[in-house]
XYZ file of C-alpha atoms in Angstrom:
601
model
C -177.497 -100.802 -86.649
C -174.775 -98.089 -86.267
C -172.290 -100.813 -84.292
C -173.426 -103.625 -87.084
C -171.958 -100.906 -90.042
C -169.018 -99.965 -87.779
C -167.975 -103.571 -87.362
C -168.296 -104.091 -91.954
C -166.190 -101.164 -92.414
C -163.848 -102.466 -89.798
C -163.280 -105.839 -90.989
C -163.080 -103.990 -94.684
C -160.305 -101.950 -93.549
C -158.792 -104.883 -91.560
C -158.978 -106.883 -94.962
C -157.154 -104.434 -97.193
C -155.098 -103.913 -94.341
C -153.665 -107.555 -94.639
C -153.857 -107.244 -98.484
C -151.711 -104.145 -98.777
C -149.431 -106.562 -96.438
C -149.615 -109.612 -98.794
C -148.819 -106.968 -101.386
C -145.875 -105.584 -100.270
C -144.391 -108.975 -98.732
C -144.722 -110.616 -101.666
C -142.755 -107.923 -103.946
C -140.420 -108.091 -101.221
C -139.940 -111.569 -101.253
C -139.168 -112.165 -104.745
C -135.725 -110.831 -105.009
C -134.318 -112.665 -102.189
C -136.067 -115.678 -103.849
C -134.763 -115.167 -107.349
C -130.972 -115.053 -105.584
C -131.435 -118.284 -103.785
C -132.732 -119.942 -106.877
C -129.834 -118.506 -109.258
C -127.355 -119.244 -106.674
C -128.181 -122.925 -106.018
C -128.388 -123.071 -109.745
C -125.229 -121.737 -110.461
C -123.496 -124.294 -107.550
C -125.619 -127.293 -109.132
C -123.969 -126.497 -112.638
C -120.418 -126.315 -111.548
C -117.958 -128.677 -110.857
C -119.629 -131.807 -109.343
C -116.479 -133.238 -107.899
C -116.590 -130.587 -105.387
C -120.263 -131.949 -104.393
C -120.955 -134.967 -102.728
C -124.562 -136.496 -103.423
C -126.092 -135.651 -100.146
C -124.869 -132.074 -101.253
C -126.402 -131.680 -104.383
C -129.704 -133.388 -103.135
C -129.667 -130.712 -100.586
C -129.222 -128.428 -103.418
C -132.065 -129.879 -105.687
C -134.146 -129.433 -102.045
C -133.025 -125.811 -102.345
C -133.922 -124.957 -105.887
C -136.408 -126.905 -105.724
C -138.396 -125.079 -102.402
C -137.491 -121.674 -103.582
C -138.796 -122.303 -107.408
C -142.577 -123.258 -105.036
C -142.111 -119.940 -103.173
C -141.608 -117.899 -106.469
C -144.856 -119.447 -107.670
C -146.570 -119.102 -104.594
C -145.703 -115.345 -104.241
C -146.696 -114.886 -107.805
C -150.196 -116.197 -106.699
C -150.755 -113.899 -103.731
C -150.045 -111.237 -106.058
C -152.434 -112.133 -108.370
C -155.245 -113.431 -105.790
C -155.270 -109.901 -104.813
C -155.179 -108.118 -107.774
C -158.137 -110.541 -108.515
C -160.189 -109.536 -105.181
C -159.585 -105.365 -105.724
C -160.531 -106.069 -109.746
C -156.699 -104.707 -110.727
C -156.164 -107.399 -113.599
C -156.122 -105.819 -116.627
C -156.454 -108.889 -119.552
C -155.782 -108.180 -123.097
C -157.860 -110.166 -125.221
C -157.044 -111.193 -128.668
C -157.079 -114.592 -130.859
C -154.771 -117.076 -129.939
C -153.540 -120.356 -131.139
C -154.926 -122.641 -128.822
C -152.638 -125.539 -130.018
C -149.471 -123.201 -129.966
C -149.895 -122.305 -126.206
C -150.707 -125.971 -124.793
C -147.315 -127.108 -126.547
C -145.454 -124.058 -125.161
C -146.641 -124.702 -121.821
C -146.066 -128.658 -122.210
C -142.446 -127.879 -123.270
C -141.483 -125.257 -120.426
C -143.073 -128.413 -117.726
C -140.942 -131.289 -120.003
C -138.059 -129.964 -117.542
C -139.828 -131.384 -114.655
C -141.314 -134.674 -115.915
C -137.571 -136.271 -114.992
C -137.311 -139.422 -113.364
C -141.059 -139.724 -114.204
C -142.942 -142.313 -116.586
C -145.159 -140.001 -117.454
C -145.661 -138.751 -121.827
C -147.445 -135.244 -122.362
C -149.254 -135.299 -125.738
C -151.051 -132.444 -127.437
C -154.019 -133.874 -129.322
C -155.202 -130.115 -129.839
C -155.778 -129.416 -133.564
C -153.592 -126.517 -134.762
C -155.184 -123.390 -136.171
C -157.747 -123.582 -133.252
C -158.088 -120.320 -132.386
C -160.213 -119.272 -128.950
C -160.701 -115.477 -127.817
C -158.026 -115.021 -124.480
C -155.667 -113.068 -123.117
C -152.276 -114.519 -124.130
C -150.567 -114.746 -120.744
C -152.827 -115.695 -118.624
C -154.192 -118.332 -120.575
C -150.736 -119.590 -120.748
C -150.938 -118.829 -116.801
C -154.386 -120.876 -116.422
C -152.852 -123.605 -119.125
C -149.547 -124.272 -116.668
C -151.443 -124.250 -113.287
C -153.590 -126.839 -114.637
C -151.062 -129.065 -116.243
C -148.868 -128.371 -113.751
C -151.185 -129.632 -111.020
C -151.849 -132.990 -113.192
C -147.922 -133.666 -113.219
C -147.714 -133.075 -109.506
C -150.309 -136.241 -108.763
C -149.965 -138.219 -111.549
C -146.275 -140.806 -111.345
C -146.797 -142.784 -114.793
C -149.398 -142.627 -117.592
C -149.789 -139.689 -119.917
C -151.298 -136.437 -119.734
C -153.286 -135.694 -122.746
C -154.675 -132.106 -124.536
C -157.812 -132.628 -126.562
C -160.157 -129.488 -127.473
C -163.511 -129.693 -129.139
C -166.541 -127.239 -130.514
C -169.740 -126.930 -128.467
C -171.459 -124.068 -130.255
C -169.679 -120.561 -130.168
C -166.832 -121.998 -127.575
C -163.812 -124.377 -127.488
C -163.934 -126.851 -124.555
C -160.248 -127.997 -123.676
C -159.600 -130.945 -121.241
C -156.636 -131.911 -119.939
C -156.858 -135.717 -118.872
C -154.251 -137.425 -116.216
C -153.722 -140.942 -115.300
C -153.042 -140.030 -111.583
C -154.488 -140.118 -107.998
C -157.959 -138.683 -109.066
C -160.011 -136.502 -106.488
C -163.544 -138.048 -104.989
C -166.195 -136.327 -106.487
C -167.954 -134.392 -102.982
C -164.272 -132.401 -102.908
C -164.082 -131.456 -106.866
C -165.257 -128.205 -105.753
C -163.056 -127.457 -103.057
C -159.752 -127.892 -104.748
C -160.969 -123.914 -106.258
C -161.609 -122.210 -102.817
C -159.269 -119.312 -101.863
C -157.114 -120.074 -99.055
C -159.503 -123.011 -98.220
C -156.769 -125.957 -97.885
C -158.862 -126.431 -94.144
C -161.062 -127.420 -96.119
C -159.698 -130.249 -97.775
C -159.623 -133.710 -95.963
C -156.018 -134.483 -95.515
C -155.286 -136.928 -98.827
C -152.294 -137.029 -101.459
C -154.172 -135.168 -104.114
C -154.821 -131.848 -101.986
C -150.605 -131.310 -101.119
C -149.758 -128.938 -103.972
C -152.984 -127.859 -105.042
C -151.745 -123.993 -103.691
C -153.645 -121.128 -105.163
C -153.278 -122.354 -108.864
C -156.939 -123.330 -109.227
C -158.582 -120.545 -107.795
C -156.645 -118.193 -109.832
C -157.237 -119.907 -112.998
C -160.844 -120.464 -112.265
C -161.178 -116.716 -111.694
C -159.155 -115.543 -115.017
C -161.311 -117.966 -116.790
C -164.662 -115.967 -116.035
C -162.963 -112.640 -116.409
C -162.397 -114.180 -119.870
C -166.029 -115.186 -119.987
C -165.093 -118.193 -119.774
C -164.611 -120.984 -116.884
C -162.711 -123.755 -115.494
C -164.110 -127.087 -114.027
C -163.137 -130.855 -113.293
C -164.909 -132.447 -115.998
C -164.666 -136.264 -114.433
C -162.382 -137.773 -112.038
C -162.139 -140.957 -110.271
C -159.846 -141.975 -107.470
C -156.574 -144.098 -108.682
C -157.249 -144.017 -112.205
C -157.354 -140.093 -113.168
C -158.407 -136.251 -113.872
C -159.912 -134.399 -116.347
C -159.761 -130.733 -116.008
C -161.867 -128.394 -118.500
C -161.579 -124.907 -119.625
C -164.025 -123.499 -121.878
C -163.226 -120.548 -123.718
C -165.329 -118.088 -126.553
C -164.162 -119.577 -129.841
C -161.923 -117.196 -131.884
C -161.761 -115.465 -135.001
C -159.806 -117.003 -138.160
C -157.742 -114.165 -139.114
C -156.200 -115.067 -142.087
C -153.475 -112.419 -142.361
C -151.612 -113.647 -145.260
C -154.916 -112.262 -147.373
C -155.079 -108.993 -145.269
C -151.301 -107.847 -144.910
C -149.580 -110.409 -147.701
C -147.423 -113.183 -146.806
C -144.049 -111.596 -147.037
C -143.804 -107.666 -146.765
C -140.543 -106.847 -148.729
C -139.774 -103.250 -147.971
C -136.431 -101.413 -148.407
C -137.054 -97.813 -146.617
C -133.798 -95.368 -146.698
C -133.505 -92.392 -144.151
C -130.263 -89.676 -143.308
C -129.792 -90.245 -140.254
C -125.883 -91.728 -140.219
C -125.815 -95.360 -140.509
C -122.051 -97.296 -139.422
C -119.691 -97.617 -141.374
C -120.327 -101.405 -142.662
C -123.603 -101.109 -143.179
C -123.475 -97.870 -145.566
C -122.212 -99.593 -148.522
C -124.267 -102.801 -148.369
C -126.948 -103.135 -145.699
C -127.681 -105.895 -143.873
C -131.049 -107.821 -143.995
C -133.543 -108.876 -141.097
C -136.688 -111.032 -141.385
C -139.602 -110.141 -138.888
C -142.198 -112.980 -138.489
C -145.004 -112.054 -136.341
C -148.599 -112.900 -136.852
C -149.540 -109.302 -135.824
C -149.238 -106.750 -138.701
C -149.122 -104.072 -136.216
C -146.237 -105.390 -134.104
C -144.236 -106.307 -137.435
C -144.499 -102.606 -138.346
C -143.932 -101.127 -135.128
C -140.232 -103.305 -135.066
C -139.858 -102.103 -138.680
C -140.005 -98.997 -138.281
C -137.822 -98.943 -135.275
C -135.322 -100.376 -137.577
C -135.657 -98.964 -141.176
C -132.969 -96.571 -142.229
C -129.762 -99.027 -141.106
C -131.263 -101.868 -142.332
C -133.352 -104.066 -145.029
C -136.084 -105.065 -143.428
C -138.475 -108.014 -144.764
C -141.346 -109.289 -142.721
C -143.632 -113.009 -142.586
C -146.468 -113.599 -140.768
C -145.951 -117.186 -139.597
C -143.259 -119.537 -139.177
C -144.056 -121.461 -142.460
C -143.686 -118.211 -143.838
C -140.692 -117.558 -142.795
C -138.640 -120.830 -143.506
C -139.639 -120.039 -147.222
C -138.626 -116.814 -147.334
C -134.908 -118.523 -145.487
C -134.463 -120.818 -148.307
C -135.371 -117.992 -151.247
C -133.185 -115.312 -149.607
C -130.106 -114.903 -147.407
C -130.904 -113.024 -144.223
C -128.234 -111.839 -141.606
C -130.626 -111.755 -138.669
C -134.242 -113.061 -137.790
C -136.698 -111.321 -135.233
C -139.602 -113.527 -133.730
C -142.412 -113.139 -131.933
C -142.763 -116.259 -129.392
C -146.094 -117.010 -129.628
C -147.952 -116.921 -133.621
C -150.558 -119.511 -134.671
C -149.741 -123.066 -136.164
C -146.198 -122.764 -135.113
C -144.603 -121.334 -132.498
C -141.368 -119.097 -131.744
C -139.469 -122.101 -130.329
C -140.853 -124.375 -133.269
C -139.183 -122.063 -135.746
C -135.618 -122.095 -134.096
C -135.649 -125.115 -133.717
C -136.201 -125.892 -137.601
C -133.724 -123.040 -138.126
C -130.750 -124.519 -135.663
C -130.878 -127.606 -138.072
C -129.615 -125.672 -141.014
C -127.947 -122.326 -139.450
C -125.325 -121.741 -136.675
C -125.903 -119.291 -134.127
C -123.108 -117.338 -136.027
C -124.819 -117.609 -139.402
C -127.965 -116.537 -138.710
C -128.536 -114.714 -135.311
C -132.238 -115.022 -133.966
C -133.974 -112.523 -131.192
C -137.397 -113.994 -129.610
C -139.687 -111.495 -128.546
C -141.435 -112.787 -125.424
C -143.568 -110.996 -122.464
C -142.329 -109.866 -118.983
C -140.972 -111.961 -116.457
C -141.372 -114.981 -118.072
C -137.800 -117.076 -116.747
C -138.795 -120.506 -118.031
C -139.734 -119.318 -121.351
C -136.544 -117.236 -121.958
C -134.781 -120.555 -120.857
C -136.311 -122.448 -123.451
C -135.564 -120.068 -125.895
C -131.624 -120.331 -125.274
C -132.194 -124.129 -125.116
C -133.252 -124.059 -128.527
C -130.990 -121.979 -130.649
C -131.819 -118.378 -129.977
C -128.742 -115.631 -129.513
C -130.887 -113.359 -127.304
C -134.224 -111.950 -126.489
C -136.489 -109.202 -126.207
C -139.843 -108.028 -123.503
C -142.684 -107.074 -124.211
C -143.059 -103.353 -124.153
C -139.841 -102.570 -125.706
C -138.414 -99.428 -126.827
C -136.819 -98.531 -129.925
C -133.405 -98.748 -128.638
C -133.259 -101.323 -126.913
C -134.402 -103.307 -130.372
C -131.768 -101.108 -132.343
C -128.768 -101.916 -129.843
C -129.716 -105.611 -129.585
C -129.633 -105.808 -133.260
C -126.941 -103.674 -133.906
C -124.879 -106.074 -131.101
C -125.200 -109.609 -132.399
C -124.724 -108.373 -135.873
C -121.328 -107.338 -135.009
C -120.659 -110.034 -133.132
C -121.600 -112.055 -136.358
C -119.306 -109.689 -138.149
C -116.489 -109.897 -135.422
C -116.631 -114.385 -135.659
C -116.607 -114.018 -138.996
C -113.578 -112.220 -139.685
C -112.228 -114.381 -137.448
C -113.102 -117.233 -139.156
C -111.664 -115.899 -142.349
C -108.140 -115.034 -140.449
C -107.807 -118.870 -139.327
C -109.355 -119.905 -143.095
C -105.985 -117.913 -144.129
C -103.712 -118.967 -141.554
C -104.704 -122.627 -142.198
C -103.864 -122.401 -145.858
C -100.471 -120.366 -144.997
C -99.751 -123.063 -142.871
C -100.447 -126.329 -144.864
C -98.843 -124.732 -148.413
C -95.457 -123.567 -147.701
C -94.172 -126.776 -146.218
C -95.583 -128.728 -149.199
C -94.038 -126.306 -152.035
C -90.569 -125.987 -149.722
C -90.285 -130.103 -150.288
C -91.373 -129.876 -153.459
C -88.600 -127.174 -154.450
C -85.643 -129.273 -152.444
C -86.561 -132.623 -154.651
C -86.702 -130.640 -157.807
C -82.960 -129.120 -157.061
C -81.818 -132.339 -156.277
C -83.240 -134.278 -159.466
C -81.515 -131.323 -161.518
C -78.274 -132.752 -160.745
C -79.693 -136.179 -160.966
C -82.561 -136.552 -163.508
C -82.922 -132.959 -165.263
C -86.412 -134.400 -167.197
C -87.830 -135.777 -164.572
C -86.914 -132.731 -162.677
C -88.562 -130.280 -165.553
C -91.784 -131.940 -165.063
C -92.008 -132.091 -161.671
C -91.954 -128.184 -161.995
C -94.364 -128.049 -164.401
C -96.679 -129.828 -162.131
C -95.945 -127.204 -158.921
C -96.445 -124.338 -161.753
C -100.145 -126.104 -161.909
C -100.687 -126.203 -158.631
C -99.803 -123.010 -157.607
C -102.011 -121.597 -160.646
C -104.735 -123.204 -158.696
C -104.051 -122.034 -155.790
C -103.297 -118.339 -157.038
C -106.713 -118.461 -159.351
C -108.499 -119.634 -156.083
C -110.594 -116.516 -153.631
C -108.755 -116.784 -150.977
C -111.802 -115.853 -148.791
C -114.130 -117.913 -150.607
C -115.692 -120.071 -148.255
C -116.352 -122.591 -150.737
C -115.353 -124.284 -154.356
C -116.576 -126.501 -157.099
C -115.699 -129.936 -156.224
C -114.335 -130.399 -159.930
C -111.576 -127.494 -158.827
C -110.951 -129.557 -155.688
C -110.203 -133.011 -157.511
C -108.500 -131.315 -159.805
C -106.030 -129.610 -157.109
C -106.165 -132.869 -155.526
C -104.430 -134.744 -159.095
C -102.159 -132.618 -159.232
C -100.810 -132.578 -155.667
C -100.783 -136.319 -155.598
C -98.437 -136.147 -159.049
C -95.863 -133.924 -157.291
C -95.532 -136.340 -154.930
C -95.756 -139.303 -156.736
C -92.913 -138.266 -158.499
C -91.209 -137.738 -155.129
C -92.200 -141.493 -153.852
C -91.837 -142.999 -156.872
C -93.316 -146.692 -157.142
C -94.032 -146.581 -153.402
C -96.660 -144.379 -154.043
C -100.298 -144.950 -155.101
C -103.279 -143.488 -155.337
C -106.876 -144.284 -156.319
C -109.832 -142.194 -156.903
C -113.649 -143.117 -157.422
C -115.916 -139.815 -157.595
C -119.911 -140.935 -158.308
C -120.656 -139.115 -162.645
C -124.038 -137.612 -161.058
C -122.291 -135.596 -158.039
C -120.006 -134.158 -160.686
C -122.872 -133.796 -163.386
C -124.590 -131.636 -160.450
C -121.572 -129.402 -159.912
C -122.062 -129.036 -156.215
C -119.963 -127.009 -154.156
C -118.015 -128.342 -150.919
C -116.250 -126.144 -148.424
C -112.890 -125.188 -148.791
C -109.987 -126.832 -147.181
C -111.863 -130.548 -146.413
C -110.397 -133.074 -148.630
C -106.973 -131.989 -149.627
C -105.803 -132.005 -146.276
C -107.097 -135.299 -145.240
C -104.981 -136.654 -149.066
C -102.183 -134.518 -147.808
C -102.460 -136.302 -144.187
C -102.882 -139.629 -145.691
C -99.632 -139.347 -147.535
C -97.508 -137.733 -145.329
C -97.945 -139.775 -141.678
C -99.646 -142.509 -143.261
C -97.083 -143.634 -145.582
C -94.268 -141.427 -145.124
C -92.694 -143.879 -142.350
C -94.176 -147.079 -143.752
C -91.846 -149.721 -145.255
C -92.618 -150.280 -149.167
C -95.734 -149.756 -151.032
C -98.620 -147.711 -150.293
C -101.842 -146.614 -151.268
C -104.054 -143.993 -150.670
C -107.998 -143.783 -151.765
C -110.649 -140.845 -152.178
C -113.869 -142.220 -152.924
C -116.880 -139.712 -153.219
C -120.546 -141.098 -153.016
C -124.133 -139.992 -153.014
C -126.148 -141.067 -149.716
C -129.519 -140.968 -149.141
C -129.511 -137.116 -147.970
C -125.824 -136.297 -147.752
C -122.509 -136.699 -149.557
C -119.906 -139.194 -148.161
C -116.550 -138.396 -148.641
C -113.787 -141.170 -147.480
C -110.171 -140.435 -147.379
C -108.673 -143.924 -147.155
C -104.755 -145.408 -146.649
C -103.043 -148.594 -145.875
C -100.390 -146.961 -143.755
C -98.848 -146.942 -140.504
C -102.165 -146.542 -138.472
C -102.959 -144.966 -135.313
C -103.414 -145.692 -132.086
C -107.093 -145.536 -130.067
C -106.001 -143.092 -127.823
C -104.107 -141.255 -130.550
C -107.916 -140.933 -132.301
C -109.249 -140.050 -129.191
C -107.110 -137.205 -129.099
C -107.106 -135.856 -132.407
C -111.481 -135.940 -132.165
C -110.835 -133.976 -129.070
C -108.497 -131.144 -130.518
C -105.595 -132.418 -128.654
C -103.533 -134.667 -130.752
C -102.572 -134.596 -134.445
C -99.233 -133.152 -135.519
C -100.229 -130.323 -138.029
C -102.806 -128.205 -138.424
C -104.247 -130.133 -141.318
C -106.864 -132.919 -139.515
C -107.475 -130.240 -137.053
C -108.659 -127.841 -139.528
C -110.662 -130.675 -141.235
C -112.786 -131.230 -137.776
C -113.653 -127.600 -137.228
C -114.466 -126.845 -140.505
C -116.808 -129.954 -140.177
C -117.824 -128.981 -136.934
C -119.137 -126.036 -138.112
C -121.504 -127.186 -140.543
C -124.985 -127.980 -139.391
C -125.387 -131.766 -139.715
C -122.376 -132.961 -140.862
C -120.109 -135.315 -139.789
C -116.516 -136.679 -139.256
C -115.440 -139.821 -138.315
C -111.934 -141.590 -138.145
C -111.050 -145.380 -137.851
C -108.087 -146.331 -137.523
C -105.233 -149.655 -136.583
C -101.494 -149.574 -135.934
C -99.840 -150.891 -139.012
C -103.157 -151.293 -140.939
C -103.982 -147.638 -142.115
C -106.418 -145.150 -141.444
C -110.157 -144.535 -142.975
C -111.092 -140.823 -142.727
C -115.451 -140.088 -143.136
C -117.097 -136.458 -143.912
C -120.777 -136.606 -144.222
C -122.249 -133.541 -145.897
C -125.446 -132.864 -145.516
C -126.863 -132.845 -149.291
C -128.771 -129.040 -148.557
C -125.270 -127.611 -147.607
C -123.202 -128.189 -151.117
């Protein structure tokens, strides 16, 4: 009996023995791992002349191995946290539909070269009771797993009700697994196991793991049906969750403006800057607000519908997130917000847990400016906030310095011609002379009555420049000279607002190297129409033309021999949505396009 007990509390020992190894190897082995992967990365994203296609195969091979090995090691780490019960699980409500699409986008990246379609048939708003990483964990494994066997079809989500739980399958079109081995593919370490087919390469530790977080969840994870060649369904049934309807119990905007003495910077002291929290948790939302009351005005909503509402009802200089919140995600939200705001105009920070790579990835992919994990202190939130809102500040000033360098540059050449013709037709034609300065005294009122740094102007103050440019120098041209204008009643009747410094310069263009050098008569058009969701704008003339290449060049920054159509395409550039086109024939003229988005004027 003695030698029996002796020989358990050996192999015990000789078991955490090799765990304490697996333990330490696999910490070990991750930073090595996370080097090879970001170098190989970094060589597969620079220049691929350098590479030949063997090379970068090689590469993929690389990345590809190593990305396996981080997963794997992640896996031993967990399968023995599992076995010594040191997996702590945090569990709230979550979104059921929010995490399946999260985890759906983060494995898009590998579904290339694939026929395969993901679809999320998973009602949103269906909340189960979870700890929000590891379902995410258990979520990926699984869908994951369904990718690797599976080379065309579609992998569907679908969740129903059975009682007090939520029963989600994930279905495949792929390889299936016979039905006396639908067990095995969740034994620990028991690949031996497994007869040698297609469907058990890959199948690593995932299952196991997400089998056993399932229970600890009080929950579990099964192969609902599979059949050889024509597909899998995996289950997972979790406790169904509680509705918190948080609008009702916190309000659906918080609106708070808190002041405190301790020394705020020097831009901020006069007129503070605002940031909008949205988080579904009214606990994290005032834990970041209080971490950042004092320097700034801070506004909160609990969901992303939320917070696009509060976006169109109030100007905000930075936006904080939380990546996961029910009905629509982190990643949802900047995505809706890239399609109205720069990166410059409105900064966004996603909050996101630990040593998640793939999600931070998708994050930048999308439109965010940076990111925060899960615990973090108050300054690193203050100093990442306090950073991109100075870089904001920083661009633009910038962008006000080339606003005013632009204008410095396409005035004085324009008023210096104007001047020489009106000396010359005082010795020639002292009438004609007289009114030609009348007309520069109107311009330059304009321009002097104009805000310089005003970033835009009624479009009625823009024709209006416009006429009386074009009069200056049709007195100049004469005859050869003309110019027609169609503006559509209801765009002026709605007294939108353009952006400074887009049509004049294209008129200005149009006159000076589209007709300048042609022989007789010429003509130049500005025709302003309503589209269905955008303004088109189309600067037209009959002049000398342009070659292709010549287009080419001026679309790419390169060509162009003032600063006038260049200005035109960034100003364009920067504005979410719109659009600039040229077209253009030697000897036949040149048509110039802006499409403005109708939300932006």
């Amino acid at each position: 009996m003695n030698e029996v007990q002796a020989l358990s509390e050996e192999l015990i020992r000789s078991r955490e023995i090799k765990d304490e190894f697996l333990a330490r190897t696999s910490h070990e082995l991750k930073t090595p791992l996370h080097g090879i992967i970001n170098i190989s990365g970094h060589l597969l994203k620079g220049e691929t002349s350098s590479l030949s296609l063997e090379q970068r195969e090689n590469l993929l091979l690389i990345q590809d191995t190593s990305s396996r090995l981080s997963l794997l090691v992640n896996d031993l780490i967990d399968v023995i946290k599992l076995r010594h019960e040191d997996l702590q699980l945090n569990l709230i409500t979550v979104d059921l539909y929010v995490v399946i699409q999260l985890v759906f986008q983060l494995l898009s990246f590998d579904l290339q070269g694939k026929e395969v379609k993901m679809l999320n048939k998973v009602k949103p708003m269906t909340f189960v009771e979870a700890d929000e990483n590891r379902l995410r964990q258990i979520l990926y494994n699984i869908t994951s797993n369904a990718m690797k066997h599976t080379e065309k079809g579609e992998i569907v989500a679908q969740a129903r009700e059975e009682g007090l739980d939520i029963v989600l399958t994930i279905s495949d079109t792929g390889k299936g697994i016979p039905q006396e081995h639908w067990e095995l593919v969740f034994k620990d370490f028991n690949h031996d196991s497994l007869p040698q087919q297609d469907y058990k390469q890959g199948m690593g530790l995932g299952l196991y793991i997400s089998r056993q977080l399932a229970r600890k969840m009080k929950g579990e994870v099964w192969i609902a049906d599979s059949v050889v060649n024509k597909g899998t369904s995996m289950a997972v049934r979790l406790a169904k969750g509680q509705c918190l309807n948080t609008e009702m119990t916190a309000g659906s905007v918080l609106e708070r403006k808190v002041w405190s003495s301790k020394p705020t910077s020097s831009g901020l002291s006069e007129k503070m800057k605002k940031i909008l929290i949205v988080d579904d948790e009214p606990t994290n939302i005032r834990v970041l607000s209080l971490m950042l009351e004092g320097e700034y005005q801070v506004s909160a909503a609990y969901s992303g519908e939320k917070a696009l509402e509060s976006l169109k009802n109030e100007k905000f200089h930075l936006l904080l997130t939380d990546l996961m919140m029910p009905g629509m995600s982190g990643i949802e939200l900047t995505q809706q917000i890239r399609q109205n705001y720069s990166l410059i105009e409105l900064p966004i920070i996603i909050a996101t847990a630990r040593n998640r790579e793939r999600e931070i990835e998708l994050a930048y992919q999308n439109g965010a400016n940076d990111y925060i994990t899960k615990p973090f202190t108050a300054e690193e939130v203050q100093w990442r906030v306090r950073s991109l809102l100075k870089l904001t500040d920083t661009m633009e000033k910038a962008f006000e310095s080339e606003m005013a360098y632009l204008q410095a540059q396409i005035k004085p050449h324009f008023i210096y011609n104007a001047l020489s013709n009106i000396i010359a037709l005082c010795h020639e034609d002292g009438e004609k002379a007289s009114e030609m300065l009348s007309l520069l005294s109107r311009y330059l009122r304009h321009i002097f009555q104009r805000d310089q740094n005003q970033q835009t102007l009624q479009l009625q103050q823009e024709l209006d420049l416009i006429k009386t440019y074009v009069e200056i120098e049709q007195l100049r041209f004469g005859k050869h000279l003309h110019y027609e204008t169609y503006v559509d009643p209801e765009i002026l009747n709605k007294g939108i607002k353009i952006p400074t410094l887009l049509i004049q310069p294209l008129v200005e263009n149009a006159i000076r190297h589209g007709l300048f050098n042609k022989e007789g008569e010429g003509t130049v058009s500005l025709r302003i129409t309503e589209g269905e969701g955008f303004i088109h704008i189309i600067v037209e003339d009959n002049g000398v033309g342009m070659s292709e290449d010549e287009v080419g060049r001026i679309l790419n920054g390169k060509g162009g021999k003032g600063v006038g159509l260049k200005n035109v395409l960034m100003r364009v550039a920067s504005l979410p949505k719109a659009a600039f086109l040229i077209d253009s024939e030697l000897e036949k003229g040149t048509r110039c396009s802006i499409f403005l988005p109708k939300e932006l004027v």
